[in-house]
PDB file of C-alpha atoms in Angstrom:
ATOM      1  CA  MET Y  26      92.735 113.707 127.279  1.00 36.00           C
ATOM      2  CA  PRO Y  27      94.958 111.274 125.343  1.00 43.00           C
ATOM      3  CA  GLU Y  28      96.381 112.645 122.113  1.00 54.00           C
ATOM      4  CA  THR Y  29      97.857 110.983 119.041  1.00 61.00           C
ATOM      5  CA  THR Y  30      99.698 112.769 116.254  1.00 63.00           C
ATOM      6  CA  ILE Y  31      98.813 111.671 112.738  1.00 65.00           C
ATOM      7  CA  GLU Y  32      99.946 112.783 109.279  1.00 72.00           C
ATOM      8  CA  LEU Y  33      97.421 113.993 106.708  1.00 75.00           C
ATOM      9  CA  PRO Y  34      98.107 114.717 103.028  1.00 78.00           C
ATOM     10  CA  ALA Y  35      96.448 117.429 101.013  1.00 80.00           C
ATOM     11  CA  LEU Y  36      93.062 116.355  99.657  1.00 83.00           C
ATOM     12  CA  SER Y  37      90.967 117.341  96.665  1.00 85.00           C
ATOM     13  CA  ARG Y  38      87.396 117.619  95.539  1.00 83.00           C
ATOM     14  CA  GLU Y  39      85.666 118.103  92.235  1.00 82.00           C
ATOM     15  CA  ALA Y  40      84.618 121.659  91.393  1.00 81.00           C
ATOM     16  CA  HIS Y  41      83.020 123.288  88.384  1.00 81.00           C
ATOM     17  CA  LEU Y  42      83.936 125.725  85.641  1.00 83.00           C
ATOM     18  CA  ARG Y  43      81.187 127.942  84.284  1.00 83.00           C
ATOM     19  CA  ALA Y  44      82.141 128.434  80.625  1.00 82.00           C
ATOM     20  CA  GLU Y  45      79.384 130.990  80.141  1.00 88.00           C
ATOM     21  CA  THR Y  46      81.243 133.327  82.523  1.00 92.00           C
ATOM     22  CA  VAL Y  47      84.446 133.447  80.420  1.00 94.00           C
ATOM     23  CA  ASN Y  48      85.607 137.012  79.784  1.00 95.00           C
ATOM     24  CA  GLU Y  49      87.975 136.697  76.847  1.00 94.00           C
ATOM     25  CA  ALA Y  50      89.240 140.279  77.050  1.00 96.00           C
ATOM     26  CA  ALA Y  51      90.162 139.932  80.729  1.00 97.00           C
ATOM     27  CA  ARG Y  52      91.076 136.228  80.333  1.00 97.00           C
ATOM     28  CA  THR Y  53      88.960 135.282  83.354  1.00 96.00           C
ATOM     29  CA  VAL Y  54      86.356 132.675  84.256  1.00 95.00           C
ATOM     30  CA  GLU Y  55      84.168 132.154  87.316  1.00 93.00           C
ATOM     31  CA  ILE Y  56      84.303 128.850  89.188  1.00 91.00           C
ATOM     32  CA  THR Y  57      82.449 127.164  92.015  1.00 89.00           C
ATOM     33  CA  TRP Y  58      85.124 125.394  94.046  1.00 90.00           C
ATOM     34  CA  THR Y  59      83.023 123.906  96.870  1.00 88.00           C
ATOM     35  CA  SER Y  60      79.453 123.186  97.842  1.00 86.00           C
ATOM     36  CA  GLY Y  61      80.413 121.449 101.093  1.00 87.00           C
ATOM     37  CA  ALA Y  62      78.719 118.226 100.040  1.00 85.00           C
ATOM     38  CA  THR Y  63      79.320 115.050 102.015  1.00 88.00           C
ATOM     39  CA  VAL Y  64      81.444 112.529 100.124  1.00 87.00           C
ATOM     40  CA  ARG Y  65      82.594 108.975 100.849  1.00 87.00           C
ATOM     41  CA  ARG Y  66      86.353 108.506 101.257  1.00 87.00           C
ATOM     42  CA  ASN Y  67      87.907 105.057 101.158  1.00 84.00           C
ATOM     43  CA  ARG Y  68      91.018 104.681 103.296  1.00 78.00           C
ATOM     44  CA  LEU Y  69      93.687 102.062 102.670  1.00 72.00           C
ATOM     45  CA  PHE Y  70      93.325  99.208 105.208  1.00 75.00           C
ATOM     46  CA  GLN Y  71      90.774 101.223 107.214  1.00 84.00           C
ATOM     47  CA  ASP Y  72      87.017 101.703 107.229  1.00 89.00           C
ATOM     48  CA  ALA Y  73      85.543 104.231 104.822  1.00 91.00           C
ATOM     49  CA  ILE Y  74      84.467 107.601 106.207  1.00 91.00           C
ATOM     50  CA  ASP Y  75      82.075 110.305 105.100  1.00 92.00           C
ATOM     51  CA  GLU Y  76      83.724 113.719 104.840  1.00 92.00           C
ATOM     52  CA  GLU Y  77      81.790 116.968 104.998  1.00 92.00           C
ATOM     53  CA  LEU Y  78      83.353 120.390 104.410  1.00 93.00           C
ATOM     54  CA  SER Y  79      81.717 123.080 106.494  1.00 94.00           C
ATOM     55  CA  VAL Y  80      80.788 126.122 104.422  1.00 93.00           C
ATOM     56  CA  GLU Y  81      80.279 128.354 107.408  1.00 93.00           C
ATOM     57  CA  PRO Y  82      82.324 131.504 106.680  1.00 90.00           C
ATOM     58  CA  ASP Y  83      84.432 131.108 109.825  1.00 94.00           C
ATOM     59  CA  ALA Y  84      85.302 127.486 108.938  1.00 95.00           C
ATOM     60  CA  VAL Y  85      87.178 128.232 105.700  1.00 96.00           C
ATOM     61  CA  ARG Y  86      90.553 129.963 105.605  1.00 97.00           C
ATOM     62  CA  LEU Y  87      90.423 132.043 102.409  1.00 97.00           C
ATOM     63  CA  GLU Y  88      93.659 133.968 102.893  1.00 97.00           C
ATOM     64  CA  ARG Y  89      95.726 131.775 100.580  1.00 97.00           C
ATOM     65  CA  LEU Y  90      93.192 131.866  97.746  1.00 97.00           C
ATOM     66  CA  ASN Y  91      92.651 135.601  98.090  1.00 97.00           C
ATOM     67  CA  ALA Y  92      96.382 136.277  98.084  1.00 97.00           C
ATOM     68  CA  GLY Y  93      96.572 134.843  94.556  1.00 97.00           C
ATOM     69  CA  ALA Y  94      96.697 131.045  94.828  1.00 97.00           C
ATOM     70  CA  PRO Y  95      97.739 129.239  91.628  1.00 97.00           C
ATOM     71  CA  PHE Y  96      95.466 127.709  89.034  1.00 96.00           C
ATOM     72  CA  LEU Y  97      97.385 124.565  88.084  1.00 95.00           C
ATOM     73  CA  ASN Y  98      97.485 121.849  85.480  1.00 95.00           C
ATOM     74  CA  THR Y  99      96.202 118.702  87.252  1.00 90.00           C
ATOM     75  CA  HIS Y 100      97.586 119.545  90.716  1.00 90.00           C
ATOM     76  CA  ARG Y 101     101.185 119.552  89.472  1.00 89.00           C
ATOM     77  CA  ALA Y 102     102.890 121.902  91.890  1.00 85.00           C
ATOM     78  CA  GLY Y 103     106.494 120.987  91.090  1.00 85.00           C
ATOM     79  CA  SER Y 104     107.053 123.229  88.064  1.00 89.00           C
ATOM     80  CA  LEU Y 105     106.267 126.799  87.066  1.00 93.00           C
ATOM     81  CA  ASP Y 106     105.247 125.418  83.672  1.00 94.00           C
ATOM     82  CA  SER Y 107     102.203 123.907  85.393  1.00 96.00           C
ATOM     83  CA  VAL Y 108     100.810 127.309  86.427  1.00 97.00           C
ATOM     84  CA  LEU Y 109      97.947 128.125  84.070  1.00 98.00           C
ATOM     85  CA  GLY Y 110      96.751 131.177  85.922  1.00 98.00           C
ATOM     86  CA  VAL Y 111      95.891 132.630  89.293  1.00 98.00           C
ATOM     87  CA  VAL Y 112      92.948 133.189  91.608  1.00 97.00           C
ATOM     88  CA  GLU Y 113      92.143 136.880  91.300  1.00 97.00           C
ATOM     89  CA  ALA Y 114      93.048 138.620  94.561  1.00 97.00           C
ATOM     90  CA  GLY Y 115      90.026 139.083  96.792  1.00 96.00           C
ATOM     91  CA  SER Y 116      87.641 137.110  94.554  1.00 97.00           C
ATOM     92  CA  ALA Y 117      87.327 133.933  96.670  1.00 97.00           C
ATOM     93  CA  ARG Y 118      84.278 133.981  98.902  1.00 95.00           C
ATOM     94  CA  ILE Y 119      81.701 131.829 100.677  1.00 94.00           C
ATOM     95  CA  GLU Y 120      78.096 132.817  99.969  1.00 91.00           C
ATOM     96  CA  ASN Y 121      74.835 130.886 100.209  1.00 90.00           C
ATOM     97  CA  GLY Y 122      76.659 127.643 100.945  1.00 90.00           C
ATOM     98  CA  LEU Y 123      78.982 127.869  97.925  1.00 90.00           C
ATOM     99  CA  GLY Y 124      82.642 128.743  97.503  1.00 92.00           C
ATOM    100  CA  THR Y 125      83.269 130.789  94.356  1.00 92.00           C
ATOM    101  CA  ALA Y 126      86.245 132.579  92.827  1.00 94.00           C
ATOM    102  CA  THR Y 127      87.511 134.221  89.643  1.00 95.00           C
ATOM    103  CA  ILE Y 128      90.426 132.653  87.747  1.00 96.00           C
ATOM    104  CA  ARG Y 129      92.667 134.791  85.505  1.00 98.00           C
ATOM    105  CA  PHE Y 130      94.704 132.951  82.877  1.00 97.00           C
ATOM    106  CA  SER Y 131      98.313 133.494  81.921  1.00 98.00           C
ATOM    107  CA  GLU Y 132      99.070 135.059  78.526  1.00 97.00           C
ATOM    108  CA  ARG Y 133     101.827 132.496  77.841  1.00 97.00           C
ATOM    109  CA  ALA Y 134     101.450 130.859  74.452  1.00 97.00           C
ATOM    110  CA  GLU Y 135     101.396 127.344  75.929  1.00 97.00           C
ATOM    111  CA  VAL Y 136      98.397 128.231  78.124  1.00 97.00           C
ATOM    112  CA  GLU Y 137      96.306 129.491  75.211  1.00 97.00           C
ATOM    113  CA  PRO Y 138      95.021 126.037  74.116  1.00 96.00           C
ATOM    114  CA  VAL Y 139      93.719 125.371  77.649  1.00 95.00           C
ATOM    115  CA  PHE Y 140      92.021 128.770  77.814  1.00 96.00           C
ATOM    116  CA  ARG Y 141      90.448 128.245  74.374  1.00 95.00           C
ATOM    117  CA  ASP Y 142      89.126 124.790  75.388  1.00 94.00           C
ATOM    118  CA  ILE Y 143      87.647 126.215  78.583  1.00 92.00           C
ATOM    119  CA  ALA Y 144      85.986 129.040  76.660  1.00 93.00           C
ATOM    120  CA  ALA Y 145      84.578 126.474  74.225  1.00 92.00           C
ATOM    121  CA  GLY Y 146      83.255 124.251  77.016  1.00 89.00           C
ATOM    122  CA  ILE Y 147      85.641 121.400  76.175  1.00 90.00           C
ATOM    123  CA  ILE Y 148      87.497 121.476  79.497  1.00 89.00           C
ATOM    124  CA  ARG Y 149      84.816 121.665  82.185  1.00 87.00           C
ATOM    125  CA  ASN Y 150      86.286 120.084  85.278  1.00 85.00           C
ATOM    126  CA  VAL Y 151      88.374 121.642  87.985  1.00 87.00           C
ATOM    127  CA  SER Y 152      89.475 120.321  91.351  1.00 88.00           C
ATOM    128  CA  VAL Y 153      90.273 122.186  94.544  1.00 91.00           C
ATOM    129  CA  GLY Y 154      93.210 121.042  96.660  1.00 92.00           C
ATOM    130  CA  TYR Y 155      92.864 121.702 100.372  1.00 93.00           C
ATOM    131  CA  ARG Y 156      94.284 120.987 103.806  1.00 92.00           C
ATOM    132  CA  VAL Y 157      92.136 120.237 106.853  1.00 91.00           C
ATOM    133  CA  HIS Y 158      93.247 121.821 110.111  1.00 89.00           C
ATOM    134  CA  ARG Y 159      90.482 120.373 112.289  1.00 89.00           C
ATOM    135  CA  TYR Y 160      87.893 117.647 111.986  1.00 89.00           C
ATOM    136  CA  ASP Y 161      84.982 117.020 114.332  1.00 89.00           C
ATOM    137  CA  ILE Y 162      84.316 113.299 114.015  1.00 89.00           C
ATOM    138  CA  GLU Y 163      80.967 111.719 114.793  1.00 88.00           C
ATOM    139  CA  LYS Y 164      80.448 108.003 115.257  1.00 88.00           C
ATOM    140  CA  ARG Y 165      77.156 106.884 113.717  1.00 91.00           C
ATOM    141  CA  ASP Y 166      75.254 103.617 114.131  1.00 90.00           C
ATOM    142  CA  GLY Y 167      75.051 101.657 110.904  1.00 90.00           C
ATOM    143  CA  ALA Y 168      76.986 104.233 108.883  1.00 91.00           C
ATOM    144  CA  PRO Y 169      80.604 105.319 108.424  1.00 92.00           C
ATOM    145  CA  GLU Y 170      81.972 107.933 110.771  1.00 91.00           C
ATOM    146  CA  LEU Y 171      81.205 111.504 109.719  1.00 92.00           C
ATOM    147  CA  TRP Y 172      84.365 113.610 109.554  1.00 91.00           C
ATOM    148  CA  ARG Y 173      83.247 117.247 109.502  1.00 91.00           C
ATOM    149  CA  ALA Y 174      85.994 119.679 108.469  1.00 92.00           C
ATOM    150  CA  VAL Y 175      85.299 122.710 110.625  1.00 91.00           C
ATOM    151  CA  ASP Y 176      88.637 124.433 109.960  1.00 92.00           C
ATOM    152  CA  TRP Y 177      90.043 123.928 106.468  1.00 95.00           C
ATOM    153  CA  GLU Y 178      92.115 125.781 103.912  1.00 95.00           C
ATOM    154  CA  PRO Y 179      91.938 125.708 100.098  1.00 95.00           C
ATOM    155  CA  LEU Y 180      95.505 125.650  98.725  1.00 95.00           C
ATOM    156  CA  GLU Y 181      95.113 125.703  94.944  1.00 95.00           C
ATOM    157  CA  ILE Y 182      92.666 125.035  92.146  1.00 93.00           C
ATOM    158  CA  SER Y 183      93.459 122.851  89.138  1.00 93.00           C
ATOM    159  CA  ALA Y 184      92.117 122.123  85.693  1.00 91.00           C
ATOM    160  CA  VAL Y 185      91.638 118.354  85.401  1.00 89.00           C
ATOM    161  CA  PRO Y 186      90.498 116.076  82.548  1.00 85.00           C
ATOM    162  CA  ILE Y 187      88.137 114.111  84.784  1.00 76.00           C
ATOM    163  CA  GLY Y 188      86.497 115.429  87.925  1.00 62.00           C
ATOM    164  CA  ALA Y 189      88.558 114.520  90.966  1.00 48.00           C
ATOM    165  CA  ASP Y 190      87.631 111.270  92.666  1.00 41.00           C
ATOM    166  CA  PRO Y 191      86.315 112.493  96.023  1.00 40.00           C
ATOM    167  CA  GLY Y 192      87.671 109.358  97.640  1.00 35.00           C
ATOM    168  CA  ALA Y 193      91.229 109.881  96.442  1.00 31.00           C
ATOM    169  CA  GLN Y 194      94.021 111.803  98.094  1.00 29.00           C
ATOM    170  CA  VAL Y 195      95.604 113.972  95.456  1.00 30.00           C
ATOM    171  CA  ARG Y 196      99.247 114.622  94.718  1.00 28.00           C
ATOM    172  CA  SER Y 197     100.776 114.131  91.307  1.00 31.00           C
ATOM    173  CA  GLY Y 198     102.768 110.973  90.743  1.00 32.00           C
ATOM    174  CA  ASP Y 199     106.035 112.785  89.963  1.00 38.00           C
ATOM    175  CA  GLN Y 200     106.520 114.524  93.294  1.00 37.00           C
ATOM    176  CA  THR Y 201     106.778 113.656  96.958  1.00 40.00           C
ATOM    177  CA  GLU Y 202     103.437 113.882  98.689  1.00 52.00           C
ATOM    178  CA  ALA Y 203     103.462 116.586 101.344  1.00 59.00           C
ATOM    179  CA  ARG Y 204     101.945 115.609 104.667  1.00 64.00           C
ATOM    180  CA  SER Y 205     101.165 117.734 107.687  1.00 66.00           C
ATOM    181  CA  PRO Y 206     101.005 116.585 111.319  1.00 56.00           C
ATOM    182  CA  CYS Y 207      97.620 116.616 113.044  1.00 56.00           C
ATOM    183  CA  ILE Y 208      96.705 115.814 116.619  1.00 49.00           C
ATOM    184  CA  LEU Y 209      93.918 113.319 117.278  1.00 45.00           C
ATOM    185  CA  THR Y 210      92.213 114.080 120.568  1.00 41.00           C
ATOM    186  CA  ARG Y 211      89.760 111.654 122.149  1.00 36.00           C
ATOM    187  CA  GLN Y 212      87.203 113.494 124.242  1.00 39.00           C
ATOM    188  CA  GLU Y 213      86.667 111.423 127.375  1.00 42.00           C
ATOM    189  CA  ASN Y 214      83.310 113.025 128.191  1.00 44.00           C
ATOM    190  CA  ALA Y 215      81.987 112.290 124.684  1.00 46.00           C
ATOM    191  CA  PRO Y 216      83.063 108.752 123.723  1.00 44.00           C
ATOM    192  CA  ASN Y 217      81.395 108.943 120.301  1.00 44.00           C
ATOM    193  CA  LYS Y 218      83.059 112.226 119.343  1.00 44.00           C
ATOM    194  CA  TYR Y 219      86.616 112.806 118.186  1.00 41.00           C
ATOM    195  CA  GLU Y 220      88.476 115.908 117.242  1.00 46.00           C
ATOM    196  CA  ILE Y 221      91.513 116.428 115.034  1.00 46.00           C
ATOM    197  CA  THR Y 222      93.381 119.687 115.388  1.00 46.00           C
ATOM    198  CA  LYS Y 223      96.258 120.967 113.285  1.00 44.00           C
ATOM    199  CA  GLY Y 224      99.761 120.518 114.596  1.00 44.00           C
ATOM    200  CA  ASN Y 225     102.728 122.710 113.739  1.00 39.00           C
ATOM    201  CA  LEU Y 226     103.363 123.082 110.013  1.00 40.00           C
TER     202      LEU Y 226
END
């Protein structure tokens, strides 16, 4: 089958803080970081697509989150000053079609205003950054192609002032956007199906 290598950036989706779950003594809060909903993504100079994140347990690589992935300020990964906290080890899970996790905040003085605003329900939006290792792509009559992420990996979670635009690819403006090679494979026996698999990182 013919193959084409493409480059994909990290992506993001809106997620939700639950202020009522703040534990001030432990400096933790519970979040829902995915529901797997289908969202429309607009691509520069290309047709829009619908992207769906599978929430089957074997479709989501949780190792990075459960090893203590960072909780960042607006996806800024270029400075330690941007680290607001950490995903508590072992707390990320997929249950009943939702991805949830516990965030523990730093005790640094500069993080305290963010923690206080989250506890007060002022800051309510978070965004999960993720990388897709494999898409199953379905061509649909009268609708954009459905790109179903059947192997994907959350990389970090960020506090954001406005919920992430699901159609936007996210990297902060002051750093070089990291891209990862992917292989596009056209299945000859299924002309309306496509598959993207992860190349070497």
